[in-house]
mmCIF file of C-alpha atoms in Angstrom:
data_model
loop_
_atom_site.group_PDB
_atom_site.id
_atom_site.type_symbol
_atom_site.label_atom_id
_atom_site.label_comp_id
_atom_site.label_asym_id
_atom_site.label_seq_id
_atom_site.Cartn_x
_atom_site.Cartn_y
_atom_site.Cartn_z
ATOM 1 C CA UNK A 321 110.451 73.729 99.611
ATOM 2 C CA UNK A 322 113.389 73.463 97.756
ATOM 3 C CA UNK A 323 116.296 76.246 97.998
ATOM 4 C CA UNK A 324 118.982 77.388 95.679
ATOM 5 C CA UNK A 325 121.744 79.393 97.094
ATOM 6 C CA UNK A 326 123.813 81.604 95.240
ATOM 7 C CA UNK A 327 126.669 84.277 96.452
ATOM 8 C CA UNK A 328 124.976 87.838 95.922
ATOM 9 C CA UNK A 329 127.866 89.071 93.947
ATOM 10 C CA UNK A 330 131.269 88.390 92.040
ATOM 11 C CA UNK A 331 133.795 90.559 90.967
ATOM 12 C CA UNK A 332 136.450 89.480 88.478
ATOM 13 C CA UNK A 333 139.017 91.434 86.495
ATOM 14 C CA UNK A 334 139.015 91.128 82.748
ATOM 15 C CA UNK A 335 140.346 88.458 80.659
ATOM 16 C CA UNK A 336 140.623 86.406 84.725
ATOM 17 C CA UNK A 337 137.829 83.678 85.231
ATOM 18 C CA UNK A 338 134.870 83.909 87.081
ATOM 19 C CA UNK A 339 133.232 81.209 88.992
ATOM 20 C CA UNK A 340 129.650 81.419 90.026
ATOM 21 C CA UNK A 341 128.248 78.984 92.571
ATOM 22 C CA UNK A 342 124.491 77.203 93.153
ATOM 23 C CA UNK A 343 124.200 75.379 96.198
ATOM 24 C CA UNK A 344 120.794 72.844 96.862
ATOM 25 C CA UNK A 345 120.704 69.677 98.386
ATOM 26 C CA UNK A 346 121.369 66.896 96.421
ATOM 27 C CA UNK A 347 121.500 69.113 93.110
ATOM 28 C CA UNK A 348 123.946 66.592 91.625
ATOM 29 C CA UNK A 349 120.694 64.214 90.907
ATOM 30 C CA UNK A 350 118.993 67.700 88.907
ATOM 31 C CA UNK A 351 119.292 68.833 85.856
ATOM 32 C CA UNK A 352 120.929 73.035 86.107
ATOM 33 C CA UNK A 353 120.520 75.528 83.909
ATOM 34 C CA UNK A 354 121.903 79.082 83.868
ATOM 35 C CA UNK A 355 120.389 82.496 82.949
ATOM 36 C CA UNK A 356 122.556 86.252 82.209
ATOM 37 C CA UNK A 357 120.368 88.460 82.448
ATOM 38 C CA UNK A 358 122.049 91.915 81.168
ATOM 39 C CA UNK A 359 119.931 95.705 82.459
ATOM 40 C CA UNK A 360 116.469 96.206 81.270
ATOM 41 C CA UNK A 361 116.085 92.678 79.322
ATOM 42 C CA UNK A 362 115.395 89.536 79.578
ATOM 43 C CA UNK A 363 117.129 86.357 80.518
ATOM 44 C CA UNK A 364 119.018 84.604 78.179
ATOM 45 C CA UNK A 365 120.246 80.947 78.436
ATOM 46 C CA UNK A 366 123.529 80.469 78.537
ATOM 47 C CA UNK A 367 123.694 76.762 80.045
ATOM 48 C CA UNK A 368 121.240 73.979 80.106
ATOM 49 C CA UNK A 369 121.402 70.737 81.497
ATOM 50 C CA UNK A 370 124.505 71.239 83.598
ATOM 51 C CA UNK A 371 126.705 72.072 81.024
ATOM 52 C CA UNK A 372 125.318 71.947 77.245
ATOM 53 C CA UNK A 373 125.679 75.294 75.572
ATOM 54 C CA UNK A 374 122.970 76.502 73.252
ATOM 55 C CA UNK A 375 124.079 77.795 69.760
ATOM 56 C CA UNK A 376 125.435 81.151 69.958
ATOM 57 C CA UNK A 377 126.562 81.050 73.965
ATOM 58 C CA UNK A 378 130.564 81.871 73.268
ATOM 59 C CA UNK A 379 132.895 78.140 74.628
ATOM 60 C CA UNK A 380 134.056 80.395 77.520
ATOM 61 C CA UNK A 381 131.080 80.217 79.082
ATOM 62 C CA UNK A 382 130.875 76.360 80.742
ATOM 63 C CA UNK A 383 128.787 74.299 83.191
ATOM 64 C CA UNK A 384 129.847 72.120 86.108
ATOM 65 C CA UNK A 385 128.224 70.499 88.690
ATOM 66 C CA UNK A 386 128.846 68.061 92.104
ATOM 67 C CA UNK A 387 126.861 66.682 94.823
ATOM 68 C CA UNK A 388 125.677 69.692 96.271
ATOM 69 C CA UNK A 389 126.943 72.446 94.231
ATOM 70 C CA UNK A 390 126.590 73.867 90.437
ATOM 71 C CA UNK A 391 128.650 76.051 88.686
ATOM 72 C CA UNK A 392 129.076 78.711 85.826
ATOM 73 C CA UNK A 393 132.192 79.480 84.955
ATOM 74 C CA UNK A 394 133.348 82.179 82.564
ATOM 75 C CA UNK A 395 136.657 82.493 81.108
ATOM 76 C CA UNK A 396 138.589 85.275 79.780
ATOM 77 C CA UNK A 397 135.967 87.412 80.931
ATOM 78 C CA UNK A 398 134.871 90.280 78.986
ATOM 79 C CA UNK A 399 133.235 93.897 80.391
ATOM 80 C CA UNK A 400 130.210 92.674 78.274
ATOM 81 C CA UNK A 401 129.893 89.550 80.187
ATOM 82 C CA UNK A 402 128.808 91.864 83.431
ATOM 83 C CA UNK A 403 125.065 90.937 84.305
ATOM 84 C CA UNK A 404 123.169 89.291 86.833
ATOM 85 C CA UNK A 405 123.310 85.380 86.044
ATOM 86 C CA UNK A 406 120.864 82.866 87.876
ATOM 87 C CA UNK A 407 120.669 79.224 88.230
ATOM 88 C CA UNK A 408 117.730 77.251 87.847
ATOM 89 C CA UNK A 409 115.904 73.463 87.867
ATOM 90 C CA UNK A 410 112.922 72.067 87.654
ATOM 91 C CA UNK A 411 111.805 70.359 90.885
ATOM 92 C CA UNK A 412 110.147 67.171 89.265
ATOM 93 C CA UNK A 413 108.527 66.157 92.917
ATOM 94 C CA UNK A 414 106.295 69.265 92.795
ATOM 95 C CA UNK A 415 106.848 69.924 88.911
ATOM 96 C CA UNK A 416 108.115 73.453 89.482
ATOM 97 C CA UNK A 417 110.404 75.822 88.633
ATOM 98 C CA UNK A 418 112.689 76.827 90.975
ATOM 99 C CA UNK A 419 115.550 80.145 90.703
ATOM 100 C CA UNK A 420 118.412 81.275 92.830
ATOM 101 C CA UNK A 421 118.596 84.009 94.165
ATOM 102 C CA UNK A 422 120.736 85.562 91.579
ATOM 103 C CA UNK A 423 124.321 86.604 91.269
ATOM 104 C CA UNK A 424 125.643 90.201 89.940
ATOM 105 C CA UNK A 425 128.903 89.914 88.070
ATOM 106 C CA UNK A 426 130.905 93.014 88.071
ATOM 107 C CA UNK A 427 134.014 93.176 85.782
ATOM 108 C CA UNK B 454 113.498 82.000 64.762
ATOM 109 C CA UNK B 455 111.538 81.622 68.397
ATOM 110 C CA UNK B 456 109.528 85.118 69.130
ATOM 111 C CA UNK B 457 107.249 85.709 72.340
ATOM 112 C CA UNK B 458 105.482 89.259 72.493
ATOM 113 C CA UNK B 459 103.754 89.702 75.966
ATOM 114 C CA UNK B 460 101.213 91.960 76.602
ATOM 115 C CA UNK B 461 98.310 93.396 78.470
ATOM 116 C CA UNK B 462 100.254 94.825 80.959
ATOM 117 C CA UNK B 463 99.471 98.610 83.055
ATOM 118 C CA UNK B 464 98.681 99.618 86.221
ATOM 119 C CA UNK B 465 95.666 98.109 88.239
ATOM 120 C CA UNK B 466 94.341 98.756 91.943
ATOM 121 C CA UNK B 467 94.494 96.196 94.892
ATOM 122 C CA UNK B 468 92.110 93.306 94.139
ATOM 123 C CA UNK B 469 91.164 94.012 90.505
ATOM 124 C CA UNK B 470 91.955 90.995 87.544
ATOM 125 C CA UNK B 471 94.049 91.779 84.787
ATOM 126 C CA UNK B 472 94.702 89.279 81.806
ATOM 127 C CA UNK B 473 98.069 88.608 79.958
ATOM 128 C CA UNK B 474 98.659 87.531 76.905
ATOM 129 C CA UNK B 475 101.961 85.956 74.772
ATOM 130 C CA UNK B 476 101.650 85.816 71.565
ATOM 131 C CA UNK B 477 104.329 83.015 69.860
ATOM 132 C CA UNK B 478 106.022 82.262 66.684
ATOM 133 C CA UNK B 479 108.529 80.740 64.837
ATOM 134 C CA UNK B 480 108.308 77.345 66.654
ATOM 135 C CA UNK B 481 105.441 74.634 67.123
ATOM 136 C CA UNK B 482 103.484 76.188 70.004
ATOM 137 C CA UNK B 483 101.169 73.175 70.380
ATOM 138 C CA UNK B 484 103.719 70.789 71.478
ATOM 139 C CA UNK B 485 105.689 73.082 73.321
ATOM 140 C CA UNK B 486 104.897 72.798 77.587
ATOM 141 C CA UNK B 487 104.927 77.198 78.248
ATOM 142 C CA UNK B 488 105.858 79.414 81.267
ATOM 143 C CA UNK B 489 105.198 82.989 83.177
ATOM 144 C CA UNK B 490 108.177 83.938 85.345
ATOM 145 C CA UNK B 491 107.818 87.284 87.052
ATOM 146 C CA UNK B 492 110.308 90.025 88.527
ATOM 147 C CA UNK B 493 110.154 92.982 90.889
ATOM 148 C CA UNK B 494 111.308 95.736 90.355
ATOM 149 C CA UNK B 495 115.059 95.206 91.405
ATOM 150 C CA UNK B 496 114.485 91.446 92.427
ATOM 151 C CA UNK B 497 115.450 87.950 91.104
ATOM 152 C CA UNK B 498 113.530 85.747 89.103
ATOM 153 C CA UNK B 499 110.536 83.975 90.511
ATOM 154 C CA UNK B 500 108.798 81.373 88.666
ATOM 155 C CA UNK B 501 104.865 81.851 88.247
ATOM 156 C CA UNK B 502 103.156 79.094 86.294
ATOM 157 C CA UNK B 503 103.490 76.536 83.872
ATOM 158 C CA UNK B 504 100.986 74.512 81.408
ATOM 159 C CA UNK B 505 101.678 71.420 79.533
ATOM 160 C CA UNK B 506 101.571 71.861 75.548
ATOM 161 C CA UNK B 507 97.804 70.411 75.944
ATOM 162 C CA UNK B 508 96.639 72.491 78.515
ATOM 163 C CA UNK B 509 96.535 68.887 80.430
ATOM 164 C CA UNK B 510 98.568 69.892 83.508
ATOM 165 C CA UNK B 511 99.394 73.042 84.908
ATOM 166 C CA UNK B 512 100.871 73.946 88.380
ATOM 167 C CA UNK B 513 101.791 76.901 89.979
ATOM 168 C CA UNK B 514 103.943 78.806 92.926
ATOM 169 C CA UNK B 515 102.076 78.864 96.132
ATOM 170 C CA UNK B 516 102.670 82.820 96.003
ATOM 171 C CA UNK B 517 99.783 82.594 93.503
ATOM 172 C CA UNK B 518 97.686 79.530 93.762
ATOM 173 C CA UNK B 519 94.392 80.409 93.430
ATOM 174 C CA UNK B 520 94.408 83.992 92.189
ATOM 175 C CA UNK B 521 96.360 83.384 88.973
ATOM 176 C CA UNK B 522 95.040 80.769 85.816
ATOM 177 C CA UNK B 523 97.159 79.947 82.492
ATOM 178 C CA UNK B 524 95.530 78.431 79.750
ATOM 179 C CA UNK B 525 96.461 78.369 76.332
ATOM 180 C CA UNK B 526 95.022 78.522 72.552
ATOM 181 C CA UNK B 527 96.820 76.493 70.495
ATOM 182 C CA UNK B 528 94.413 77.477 67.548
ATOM 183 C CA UNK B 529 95.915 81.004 67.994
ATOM 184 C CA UNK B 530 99.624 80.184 68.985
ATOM 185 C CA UNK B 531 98.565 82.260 72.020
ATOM 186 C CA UNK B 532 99.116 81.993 76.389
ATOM 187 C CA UNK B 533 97.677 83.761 78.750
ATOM 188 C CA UNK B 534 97.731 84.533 82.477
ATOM 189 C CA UNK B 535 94.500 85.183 84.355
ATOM 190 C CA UNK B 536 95.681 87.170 87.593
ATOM 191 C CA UNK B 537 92.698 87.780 89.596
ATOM 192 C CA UNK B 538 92.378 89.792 93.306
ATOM 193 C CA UNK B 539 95.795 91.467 92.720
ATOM 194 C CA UNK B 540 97.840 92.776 95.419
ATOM 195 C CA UNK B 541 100.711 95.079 95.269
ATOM 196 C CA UNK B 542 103.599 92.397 95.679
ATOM 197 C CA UNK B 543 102.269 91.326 92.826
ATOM 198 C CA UNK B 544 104.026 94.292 90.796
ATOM 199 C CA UNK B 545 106.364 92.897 88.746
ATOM 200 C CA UNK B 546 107.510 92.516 84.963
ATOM 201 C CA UNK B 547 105.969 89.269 83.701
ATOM 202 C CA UNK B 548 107.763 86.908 80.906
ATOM 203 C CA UNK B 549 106.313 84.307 79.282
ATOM 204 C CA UNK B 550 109.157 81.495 78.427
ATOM 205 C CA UNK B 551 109.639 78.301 76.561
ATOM 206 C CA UNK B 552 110.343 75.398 78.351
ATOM 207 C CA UNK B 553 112.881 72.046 76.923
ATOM 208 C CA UNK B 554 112.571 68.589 78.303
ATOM 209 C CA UNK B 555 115.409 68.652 80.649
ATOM 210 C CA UNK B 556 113.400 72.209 82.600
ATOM 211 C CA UNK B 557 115.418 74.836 81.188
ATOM 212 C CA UNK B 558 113.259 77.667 79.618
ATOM 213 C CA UNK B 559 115.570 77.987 76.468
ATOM 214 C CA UNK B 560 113.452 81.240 75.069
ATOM 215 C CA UNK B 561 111.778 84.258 76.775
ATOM 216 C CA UNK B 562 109.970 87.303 75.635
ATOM 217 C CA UNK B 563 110.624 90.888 76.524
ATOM 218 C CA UNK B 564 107.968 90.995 79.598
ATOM 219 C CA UNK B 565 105.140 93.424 79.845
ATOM 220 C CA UNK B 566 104.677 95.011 83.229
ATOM 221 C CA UNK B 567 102.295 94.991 85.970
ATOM 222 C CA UNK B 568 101.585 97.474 88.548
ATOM 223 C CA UNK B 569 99.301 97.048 91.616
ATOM 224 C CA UNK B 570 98.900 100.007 92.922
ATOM 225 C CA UNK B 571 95.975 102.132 94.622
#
């Protein structure tokens, strides 16, 4: 089945940028999408289809991706910004959903 | 403004069913394709389930093939999640989600939880 890899954790100092990773074969043929997911609530969507933001995701938050890697990246980062983030796609050969394994952001 | 309220949630023994419901509003449920992600307690994200905005395909992870059913009333702007012969790594808060065309799920509710547990 398909596997998305991402580091455990990140640590960045505020108002630096932090880069978070998503490794799966071929994910530059995939649509990724990102999730922050702050203590005791739910995910929110902070980056669909590679790298459109929905209304009300602040511009420092962007979207990247290559062959075999995807990646968040938030600038001038803020102590609010610190969460868990995940990436995710939807496997259209078995029409699933499939997460990484999540990424903690400490500030 | 997109709002999903989960419930029937609480704590069940080893092989017992439990139903869950979401209730939605503020969008067209009936065209919208819907989701249950679950996570345990201090784990990632694991997708559960999804059904088409007709109910006409659904598919879910192997970690609950054949225990768990979603099916949807789109009289009632309503989804549920039929988990039957629950085991204990099923514990986990469950959220029902949106999903968009390009697979992202763009708009979650708060998650109820579920505890297996004899």
């Amino acid at each position: 089945s398909y596997v998305l890899t991402q580091p455990p954790s990140v640590s960045v100092a505020p108002g630096k940028t932090a880069s978070i990773t998503c490794e799966g074969d071929n994910i530059g043929r995939k649509s990724v999408h990102w999730y922050q997911q702050k203590p005791g609530q739910a995910p929110v969507l902070v980056i669909y289809n590679d790298s459109d933001r929905p209304s009300g995701i602040p511009e420092r938050f962007s979207g990247s991706r290559s062959a075999n890697t995807a990646t968040l990246t938030i600038s001038r980062v803020e102590a609010a910004d610190e969460a868990d983030f995940y990436c995710q796609l939807r496997d259209t050969s078995s029409d699933r959903h499939i997460f990484g394994g999540g990424t903690k952001l400490t500030v | 403004q997109v709002h999903l309220v989960e419930s029937g949630g609480g704590v069940v023994q080893p092989g017992t069913s439990l139903r869950l419901s979401c209730a939605a509003s503020g969008f067209t449920f009936g065209t919208s394709t819907m989701d249950w992600v679950r996570q345990a307690p201090g784990k990632g994200l694991e997708w559960v389930a999804l059904i088409f905005f007709d109910g006409s395909n659904k598919n879910y992870a192997d970690s609950v093939k054949g225990r768990f059913s979603v099916f949807r009333d789109n009289s009632k702007n309503i989804l549920y999640l039929l988990m039957n012969s629950l085991r204990p790594e099923d514990t986990a808060v469950y959220y029902c989600a949106r999903g968009r065309g390009g697979g992202s799920l763009d708009s979650w509710g708060q998650g109820t939880l579920v505890t297996v547990s004899s």
